[in-house]
Each structure stands twice: as C-alpha cells, then as structure tokens.
Coordinates of C-alpha atoms and ligand atoms in Angstrom, one line a residue:
X412 CA 39.6 115.3 -98.7
X413 CA 39.0 116.3 -95.0
X414 CA 42.2 117.2 -93.1
X415 CA 42.7 117.0 -89.4
X416 CA 44.4 119.1 -86.6
X417 CA 43.7 119.7 -82.9
X418 CA 43.9 123.5 -83.0
X419 CA 43.2 125.7 -86.1
X420 CA 44.4 129.3 -86.0
X421 CA 43.1 131.9 -88.4
X422 CA 45.7 134.5 -89.3
X423 CA 49.6 134.4 -89.4
X424 CA 50.0 137.9 -87.8
X425 CA 51.8 137.9 -84.5
X426 CA 48.8 137.1 -82.5
X427 CA 48.0 134.0 -84.6
X428 CA 51.6 132.9 -84.6
X429 CA 51.9 133.4 -80.8
X430 CA 48.8 131.3 -80.3
X431 CA 50.2 128.6 -82.6
X432 CA 53.4 128.6 -80.6
X433 CA 51.6 128.4 -77.3
X434 CA 49.4 125.5 -78.4
X435 CA 52.2 123.6 -80.2
X436 CA 54.5 123.9 -77.1
X437 CA 51.8 122.1 -75.2
X438 CA 52.0 119.3 -77.7
X439 CA 49.0 120.1 -79.7
X440 CA 48.8 119.5 -83.5
X441 CA 48.3 123.0 -84.9
X442 CA 47.5 124.4 -88.3
X443 CA 47.6 128.1 -89.2
X444 CA 45.6 129.4 -92.1
X445 CA 46.7 132.8 -93.6
X446 CA 44.8 134.2 -96.5
X447 CA 47.7 136.2 -98.0
X448 CA 50.8 134.6 -99.5
X449 CA 52.8 136.1 -96.7
X450 CA 51.7 138.0 -93.6
X451 CA 51.0 141.6 -94.6
X452 CA 48.8 142.9 -91.8
X453 CA 49.7 145.1 -88.8
X454 CA 52.4 142.7 -87.6
X455 CA 54.8 143.4 -90.5
X456 CA 53.9 147.1 -90.7
X457 CA 54.9 148.1 -87.2
X458 CA 58.0 149.4 -85.4
X459 CA 58.9 146.0 -83.9
X460 CA 58.9 147.5 -80.4
X461 CA 58.2 145.3 -77.4
X462 CA 57.3 148.2 -75.3
X463 CA 56.3 147.5 -71.7
X464 CA 56.9 151.2 -70.7
X465 CA 53.7 152.0 -72.7
X466 CA 51.5 149.9 -70.4
X467 CA 49.8 151.2 -67.3
X468 CA 51.3 149.9 -64.1
X469 CA 49.8 146.8 -62.5
X470 CA 48.4 143.8 -64.5
X471 CA 49.0 145.2 -68.0
X472 CA 52.7 146.1 -67.3
X473 CA 53.2 142.7 -65.7
X474 CA 51.5 141.1 -68.8
X475 CA 53.9 143.0 -71.0
X476 CA 56.9 141.7 -69.0
X477 CA 55.6 138.1 -69.2
X478 CA 55.2 138.5 -73.0
X479 CA 58.7 140.0 -73.3
X480 CA 60.1 136.9 -71.4
X481 CA 58.3 134.5 -73.8
X482 CA 59.4 136.6 -76.8
X483 CA 63.1 136.3 -75.8
X484 CA 62.7 132.5 -75.4
X485 CA 61.3 132.3 -78.9
X486 CA 63.8 134.7 -80.5
X487 CA 66.7 132.8 -78.9
X488 CA 65.3 129.4 -79.9
X489 CA 64.6 130.6 -83.5
X490 CA 68.0 132.3 -83.6
X491 CA 66.3 135.6 -84.7
X492 CA 67.9 139.0 -84.2
X493 CA 66.7 141.3 -81.4
X494 CA 68.0 144.3 -79.6
X495 CA 67.3 144.4 -75.8
X496 CA 68.5 148.0 -75.7
X497 CA 65.7 149.6 -73.8
X498 CA 64.1 152.9 -74.6
X499 CA 64.8 156.6 -74.2
X500 CA 62.1 159.3 -74.1
X501 CA 64.1 162.4 -75.0
X502 CA 62.8 165.8 -73.9
X503 CA 63.5 169.3 -75.0
X504 CA 60.8 171.3 -73.2
X505 CA 60.5 172.1 -69.5
X506 CA 57.0 170.7 -69.2
X507 CA 58.1 167.4 -70.8
X508 CA 61.1 167.2 -68.4
X509 CA 58.8 167.8 -65.5
X510 CA 56.5 164.9 -66.5
X511 CA 59.5 162.6 -67.3
X512 CA 61.1 163.4 -63.9
X513 CA 57.8 162.8 -62.0
X514 CA 57.4 159.5 -63.7
X515 CA 61.0 158.5 -62.9
X516 CA 60.3 159.3 -59.3
X517 CA 57.0 157.3 -59.2
X518 CA 58.4 154.5 -61.3
X519 CA 60.1 152.2 -58.7
X520 CA 57.0 152.0 -56.5
X521 CA 55.0 151.2 -59.6
X522 CA 57.3 148.4 -60.7
X523 CA 59.0 150.2 -63.7
X524 CA 62.8 150.1 -64.2
X525 CA 63.0 153.8 -65.1
X526 CA 65.6 156.4 -64.5
X527 CA 65.8 160.1 -65.3
X528 CA 69.1 160.9 -67.2
X529 CA 70.7 164.3 -67.6
X530 CA 71.4 165.6 -71.1
X531 CA 75.0 164.4 -70.9
X532 CA 73.9 160.9 -69.7
X533 CA 71.2 160.7 -72.4
X534 CA 73.8 161.5 -75.1
X535 CA 76.1 158.8 -73.7
X536 CA 73.3 156.3 -74.2
X537 CA 72.6 157.0 -77.8
X538 CA 74.5 158.5 -80.7
X539 CA 71.1 159.2 -82.3
X540 CA 69.9 162.0 -79.9
X541 CA 70.2 165.6 -81.1
X542 CA 72.2 167.5 -78.4
X543 CA 70.9 171.1 -79.2
X544 CA 68.4 172.1 -76.5
X545 CA 68.3 168.6 -74.9
X546 CA 67.1 168.6 -71.3
X547 CA 67.4 164.9 -70.6
X548 CA 65.8 161.6 -71.0
X549 CA 63.7 159.0 -69.4
X550 CA 65.6 155.7 -69.7
X551 CA 63.9 152.4 -69.3
X552 CA 65.7 149.1 -69.7
X553 CA 62.9 146.7 -70.5
X554 CA 62.1 147.6 -74.1
X555 CA 63.3 145.3 -76.9
X556 CA 63.4 145.9 -80.6
X557 CA 62.7 143.2 -83.2
X558 CA 62.7 143.5 -86.9
X559 CA 59.0 142.9 -87.7
X560 CA 59.4 141.9 -91.3
X561 CA 62.3 139.5 -90.6
X562 CA 60.6 138.0 -87.6
X563 CA 57.2 137.5 -89.1
X564 CA 58.7 135.9 -92.2
X565 CA 60.9 133.5 -90.2
X566 CA 58.5 132.4 -87.4
X567 CA 56.3 130.2 -89.6
X568 CA 59.3 128.1 -90.7
X569 CA 60.5 128.0 -87.1
X570 CA 57.1 126.8 -85.9
X571 CA 57.1 124.1 -88.5
X572 CA 60.6 122.8 -87.9
X573 CA 60.5 123.0 -84.2
X574 CA 56.9 121.9 -83.5
X575 CA 55.5 120.6 -86.7
X576 CA 53.0 123.5 -87.0
X577 CA 51.6 123.7 -90.5
X578 CA 51.3 127.3 -91.7
X579 CA 49.3 127.4 -94.9
X580 CA 49.6 130.7 -96.8
X581 CA 47.2 131.7 -99.5
X582 CA 44.3 130.0 -97.7
X583 CA 41.4 132.2 -96.6
X584 CA 39.1 130.7 -94.0
X585 CA 35.6 131.1 -95.5
X586 CA 33.4 129.5 -93.0
X587 CA 33.6 128.0 -89.5
X588 CA 31.1 125.4 -88.4
X589 CA 32.8 123.5 -85.7
X590 CA 34.5 121.1 -85.9
X591 CA 34.5 121.8 -89.7
X592 CA 36.4 124.7 -91.1
X593 CA 36.1 125.6 -94.8
X594 CA 39.5 126.9 -96.0
X595 CA 40.1 127.9 -99.6
X596 CA 39.4 124.7 -101.5
X597 CA 39.9 122.5 -98.4
X598 CA 37.8 121.2 -95.6
X599 CA 39.5 120.8 -92.1
X600 CA 38.2 119.2 -88.9
X601 CA 39.7 120.7 -85.7
X602 CA 38.8 120.5 -82.0
X603 CA 39.3 124.3 -81.4
X604 CA 39.5 127.3 -83.7
X605 CA 41.3 130.5 -82.6
X606 CA 40.5 133.4 -84.8
X607 CA 43.3 136.1 -84.9
X608 CA 42.1 137.9 -88.1
X609 CA 43.3 141.3 -87.1
X610 CA 41.3 144.3 -88.3
X611 CA 39.0 142.2 -90.5
X612 CA 35.6 142.5 -88.8
X613 CA 33.5 141.6 -91.8
X614 CA 34.5 138.1 -93.0
X615 CA 34.0 135.8 -90.0
X616 CA 31.4 136.2 -87.3
X617 CA 30.3 139.7 -88.5
X618 CA 27.5 139.8 -85.9
X619 CA 30.0 139.2 -83.0
X620 CA 32.3 141.9 -84.3
X621 CA 29.4 144.3 -84.9
X622 CA 28.5 144.2 -81.2
X623 CA 32.0 144.3 -79.9
X624 CA 32.6 148.1 -80.1
X625 CA 35.8 147.8 -82.1
X626 CA 37.2 150.4 -84.4
X627 CA 40.1 150.6 -86.7
X628 CA 43.2 152.8 -86.3
X629 CA 45.3 153.9 -89.3
X630 CA 49.0 154.8 -88.8
X631 CA 51.3 156.4 -91.3
X632 CA 54.9 155.2 -91.2
X633 CA 58.2 156.0 -93.0
X634 CA 61.6 154.3 -93.3
X635 CA 65.0 155.6 -94.1
X636 CA 67.6 153.8 -96.2
X637 CA 70.1 151.7 -94.2
X638 CA 72.5 153.7 -92.1
X639 CA 76.2 153.4 -93.2
X640 CA 79.0 151.5 -91.6
X641 CA 76.8 149.4 -89.2
X642 CA 75.8 152.6 -87.3
X643 CA 73.2 151.6 -84.6
X644 CA 71.1 154.0 -82.6
X645 CA 71.0 152.0 -79.4
X646 CA 67.8 152.3 -77.4
X647 CA 64.5 152.9 -79.3
X648 CA 63.7 156.6 -79.2
X649 CA 60.4 158.2 -78.1
X650 CA 59.7 161.8 -77.3
X651 CA 57.7 164.5 -75.5
X652 CA 54.6 163.8 -77.6
X653 CA 54.8 160.1 -76.6
X654 CA 54.6 161.1 -72.9
X655 CA 51.2 162.5 -73.6
X656 CA 50.1 159.4 -75.5
X657 CA 50.8 156.2 -73.6
X658 CA 48.6 155.4 -70.6
X659 CA 51.6 154.6 -68.4
X660 CA 52.2 158.3 -67.9
X661 CA 48.7 159.1 -66.8
X662 CA 49.8 158.7 -63.2
X663 CA 51.7 161.9 -63.5
X664 CA 50.0 165.0 -62.0
X665 CA 52.0 167.2 -64.3
X666 CA 50.7 165.5 -67.5
X667 CA 47.5 167.6 -68.0
X668 CA 49.6 170.8 -68.3
X669 CA 51.8 169.2 -71.0
X670 CA 48.8 168.0 -72.9
X671 CA 47.2 171.4 -72.7
X672 CA 50.4 173.1 -74.1
X673 CA 50.6 170.5 -77.0
X674 CA 46.9 171.1 -77.7
X675 CA 47.3 174.9 -77.8
X676 CA 50.7 175.1 -79.5
X677 CA 50.5 172.3 -82.0
X678 CA 46.8 171.2 -82.5
X679 CA 47.8 169.5 -85.8
X680 CA 49.8 166.9 -83.8
X681 CA 46.9 166.2 -81.6
X682 CA 44.4 166.2 -84.5
X683 CA 46.4 163.4 -86.3
X684 CA 47.5 161.6 -83.2
X685 CA 51.1 162.1 -84.1
X686 CA 54.0 161.1 -81.8
X687 CA 57.6 160.6 -82.6
X688 CA 58.9 157.0 -82.3
X689 CA 62.1 155.6 -83.9
X690 CA 63.3 152.0 -84.1
X691 CA 66.0 150.4 -86.2
X692 CA 65.7 147.3 -88.4
X693 CA 68.2 144.4 -88.8
X694 CA 69.5 146.0 -92.0
X695 CA 70.1 149.3 -90.2
X696 CA 67.1 151.3 -91.6
X697 CA 65.3 153.7 -89.2
X698 CA 61.6 153.2 -88.9
X699 CA 59.8 156.5 -88.2
X700 CA 56.3 157.2 -87.1
X701 CA 53.5 157.6 -86.4
X702 CA 50.0 159.0 -86.6
X703 CA 46.6 157.8 -85.4
X704 CA 43.3 158.1 -87.4
X705 CA 40.3 156.4 -85.9
X706 CA 37.3 155.0 -87.7
X707 CA 35.9 151.8 -89.4
X708 CA 36.4 153.2 -92.9
X709 CA 40.1 153.5 -93.6
X710 CA 41.3 156.1 -96.1
X711 CA 43.6 154.1 -98.5
X712 CA 45.4 157.3 -99.4
X713 CA 48.1 158.7 -97.1
X714 CA 48.2 162.3 -96.3
X715 CA 51.5 164.0 -97.1
X716 CA 50.8 166.6 -94.5
X717 CA 51.0 163.9 -91.8
X718 CA 54.3 162.5 -93.1
X719 CA 55.7 166.0 -93.1
X720 CA 54.6 166.6 -89.5
X721 CA 56.1 163.3 -88.4
X722 CA 59.4 164.1 -90.2
X723 CA 59.5 167.7 -88.9
X724 CA 58.9 166.5 -85.3
X725 CA 61.4 163.6 -85.5
X726 CA 64.1 165.9 -87.0
X727 CA 63.9 167.9 -83.8
X728 CA 65.4 165.1 -81.7
X729 CA 67.0 162.5 -84.1
X730 CA 70.4 162.8 -85.7
X731 CA 71.5 160.0 -88.0
X732 CA 74.3 159.8 -90.5
X733 CA 71.8 159.3 -93.4
X734 CA 68.4 160.9 -93.8
X735 CA 67.0 159.5 -97.0
X736 CA 63.4 158.2 -96.9
X737 CA 63.2 154.9 -98.7
X738 CA 59.7 153.7 -97.9
X739 CA 56.3 155.0 -96.8
X740 CA 53.3 152.9 -95.8
X741 CA 50.4 152.7 -93.5
X742 CA 49.1 150.0 -91.1
X743 CA 45.8 149.4 -89.5
X744 CA 45.0 147.8 -86.2
X745 CA 41.8 146.9 -84.4
X746 CA 41.2 148.7 -81.2
X747 CA 38.6 148.6 -78.4
X748 CA 38.1 152.0 -76.7
X749 CA 38.6 150.6 -73.2
X750 CA 39.8 147.0 -73.2
X751 CA 43.4 146.2 -73.9
X752 CA 42.3 143.3 -76.2
X753 CA 39.2 141.2 -76.7
X754 CA 38.7 137.4 -76.2
X755 CA 35.3 136.4 -77.5
X756 CA 33.4 133.2 -77.8
X757 CA 31.1 133.4 -80.8
X758 CA 30.1 129.7 -80.5
X759 CA 31.4 126.6 -78.7
X760 CA 34.9 125.6 -79.8
X761 CA 35.7 129.0 -81.3
X762 CA 37.7 131.8 -79.7
X763 CA 38.2 135.2 -81.3
X764 CA 41.3 137.0 -80.0
X765 CA 41.7 140.4 -81.4
X766 CA 42.4 144.1 -81.0
X767 CA 45.5 144.4 -78.9
X768 CA 45.6 147.9 -80.3
X769 CA 49.0 149.5 -80.6
X770 CA 50.5 146.9 -78.3
X771 CA 50.0 143.7 -80.2
X772 CA 53.7 143.0 -80.6
X773 CA 54.3 143.8 -76.9
X774 CA 51.5 141.7 -75.5
X775 CA 50.9 138.8 -78.0
X776 CA 52.8 136.0 -76.3
X777 CA 51.2 136.6 -72.9
X778 CA 47.8 136.9 -74.5
X779 CA 48.3 133.6 -76.2
X780 CA 49.4 132.0 -72.9
X781 CA 46.3 133.3 -71.2
X782 CA 44.1 131.9 -74.0
X783 CA 45.6 128.5 -73.6
X784 CA 45.0 128.6 -69.8
X785 CA 41.4 129.6 -70.3
X786 CA 40.9 126.9 -72.9
X787 CA 42.5 124.3 -70.7
X788 CA 45.0 123.4 -73.4
Ligands
LIG41 C1 52.1 151.1 -88.0 C2 51.9 150.3 -86.8 C3 52.9 150.3 -85.8 C4 52.8 149.6 -84.6 N1 53.8 149.5 -83.8 C5 53.8 148.6 -82.7 C6 54.9 148.4 -81.9 O1 56.0 148.9 -82.2 N2 54.8 147.6 -80.8 C7 53.6 146.9 -80.5 O2 53.5 146.3 -79.5 N3 52.5 147.0 -81.4 C8 52.6 147.8 -82.5 N4 51.6 147.9 -83.3 C9 50.4 147.1 -83.1 C10 50.6 145.7 -83.6 O3 51.3 145.7 -84.8 C11 49.2 145.0 -83.7 O4 48.5 145.0 -82.5 C12 49.4 143.5 -84.1 O5 50.3 143.4 -85.1 C13 48.1 142.8 -84.3 O6 48.4 141.5 -84.7 P1 47.3 140.5 -85.3 O7 47.9 139.2 -85.5 O8 46.1 140.7 -84.5 O9 46.9 141.2 -86.7 P2 47.6 141.2 -88.1 O10 49.1 141.3 -88.1 O11 46.9 142.2 -89.0 O12 47.3 139.7 -88.7 C14 46.0 139.3 -89.0 C15 46.1 138.3 -90.1 O13 44.9 137.6 -90.3 C16 44.8 137.3 -91.6 N5 43.4 137.0 -91.9 C17 42.3 137.8 -91.7 N6 41.2 137.2 -92.1 C18 41.5 135.9 -92.5 C19 40.8 134.8 -93.0 N7 39.5 134.8 -93.1 N8 41.5 133.7 -93.3 C20 42.8 133.6 -93.2 N9 43.6 134.7 -92.8 C21 42.9 135.8 -92.4 C22 45.3 138.6 -92.3 O14 45.6 138.4 -93.7 C23 46.5 138.9 -91.4 O15 47.7 138.4 -91.9 C24 51.6 148.7 -84.4 C25 50.6 148.7 -85.4 C26 50.8 149.4 -86.6 C27 49.7 149.3 -87.6

C-alpha cells in the first residue's frame, strides 16, 4: 500500500525533529522515518547545551539566539524541563583570565551578554566551582541546558499530539526516487524529502556526500551518578581549554599565547581535542566531556587515556557532592571543515541538511526555519 504525506523527514535526531516541527507548524502533513527503534545518534549522546557563546559574533551568533528562542517555545509548549542558567567559563591561569577579560570587554560591542566575574562572584554563581586557585569566570546568560535523552524521547510524542506528525521508528529509508520513498517494507509518496541522517554518508546519496568534504568527529563522554538531595550546579561549566576551542574567542588578540602555552605544556590535550565541559541532567547526573578525534573511520573502542585526561582536567575545576562515574560512551557527529552546516540539493524535491558539527543542539531550530523559508513552505 502506498502512503502519503506532504513532507517526509529522514532521521529523528534533533535536526530531523526540528524540521518536522517547522513544517508541521506551517500546517504541512509530516512523516519522520527513523531507522532505529529510538533515536540513538549524536542528539542523545550530547551535553544538551544550547550554547550561543560558542558561536562567532555576527550571523552565527544571531542564528543561535533565534534557535534558542524557538527551542524555548517548544520546550514550554511540550512541558519539557530546561535550565536557562547561562554558562560560566572558569579560569585558573593568568593567560586564561587575560583572554576571558579581553572577551568580556569586546563582548557588548559584538552582541554577547558577557561579564567578567571575580573569583568571589564566580563562586556565588555556582556551588560546583572549585575555589582553590580560582581567578574568576566569564559569565554569559544566554546558554540553556536541556536533558538530551529526556527531550529526544519526548519530542516525537509531542509532535504527534500537537501537530499530527507521524514519527515512525524502526523504519530505515532505503531509497528516494521523488516523489516515491522506499521505507522498510513500505512505499510512501511525498512532495518534499528532507534528509537529516546525521553522520551516515554512505546509505543515501553517497555521491553527494562523497563530494561534500565532510568528515566525522568522535567524542568521548562520561556521566556521574545523580547528585544527592537535589543538588544542582547552576550554570553549565566550561574552562580555560574551552576558550581555546570555540571560534567565538578567536577575536581575542591574547588567544594565540594561551593556545601556545596549552600546546607546549599539555600537548596530549591538544592531540585529543580535549576540553572540559560539564552539564547536568534532569535526574541530577553530571555529564562530563569531551574529546575530538577526526576522520571518516571511527574507532569503535574508547581510549581510557582520553577518559582519564578528561576526568583529571575536570577535577581541577569541578566540585560535586558525588564523584562516581556511572556511564561512558562516545558520540559521532558530521562536520564540514569551514561551513557551519550543509544544505544540499541532490535532486529536485530532496534537501539534505547535515553537519551542524558540535553545535547541532544549539542551531537546529533556526536551521530548520531557514530550510522552510528556502523551500517556500
Ligand atoms: C558527544 C557529543 C556532544 C555534543 N554536545 C553538544 C552540545 O552540548 N550542544 C550542541 O549544540 N551540540 C552538541 N553536539 C552536536 C549535536 O549533538 C549534533 O550536531 C546533532 O545532534 C546532530 O543532529 P542530527 O539530527 O543531524 O544527527 P543525529 O542525532 O545523529 O540523528 C540522525 C538520525 O538519522 C537516522 N538515520 C540515518 N540514516 C537513516 C535512514 N536511512 N533512514 C532512517 N533514519 C536514518 C539515525 O538513526 C539518527 O537517529 C554534540 C555531539 C556529540 C556527539
């Protein structure tokens, strides 16, 4: 039997669900096909950080803010938990403080809502910051934490109940020949297909992907058990290493010296692309990470050395009532070396939207809005 929808979305990761939401909100009849029985890609493996501060000033930062606003609308409407507690980059070295202070000075003119905090003010913002040797923190109010596993599990039901979006799990899209889409054992007819298949470059339109210049990035992550007595850390925490990682901070003239010191003093952190980030889940666990290994062939085995480096670094700035590691995993995302994400047209009526890199949670809802605008939906 042939089934019918107006928009067919491949993948129930955050990018697929954001596109389904954007199309359904415009009154379109939408179906989402997800090959796994529940979303298990990058979108459930991440920190859940909506992180505008990571974006370079200008259009990308504005895009992150647009996405944040759309996220909050969805989270409120779906009655999902989120923590608009902002972020703190905590610093313990002079060269880190110099970069953070320079950024705080430049920030207002660039559109960021940033503030340099003294050590005392930083400690007042978060019970999770280690006081010994703390020089201060870069405080930004725009960051929001969601619980990725809770959110990605709940959004399909919300989309169904609120907009009649059909999310079909356990259905791999095998072939797209518009308007026909072969899905598992079914045949669908749709007006437009939007492919949000994450880091799978081989199954659909392999030639398009092969010429797109994408690679994969593997990240190792850890999670503690739940913290006792409802303890919450407040703002998500980042650190000196993070200052050297995100493009936002590249405007700082003092950054090269920090990078040089990190390279010379701790080459292992640079080698594995490690930087210390901490977020907290709905149940109170702390999510710790991460590392960055680049390449199409992903090593399915984690390196204990990387986990130890992450833990060692995070122990330098995080204090928490309970320090028991409960889970370890890795995630993989697709990344383009220069572009913030790709929107490709492999054939008429098909759009591939992929590779928002390490900012897919942050940007997804604005990316989806832009896709709808381009498609005239
Ligand atoms: C460890 C880690 C931490 C991160 N932290 C953050 C963060 O804190 N903030 C942030 O902004 N970003 C973060 N990111 C990046 C973010 O998670 C990704 O950019 C985003 O999740 C990508 O979403 P996606 O929907 O494109 O991919 P995915 O979530 O991987 O979803 C793709 C889906 O498509 C499905 N699929 C593939 N092929 C088919 C097919 N043929 N038929 C049907 N279904 C198919 C897959 O099964 C999968 O469920 C992180 C990423 C990782 C890995």
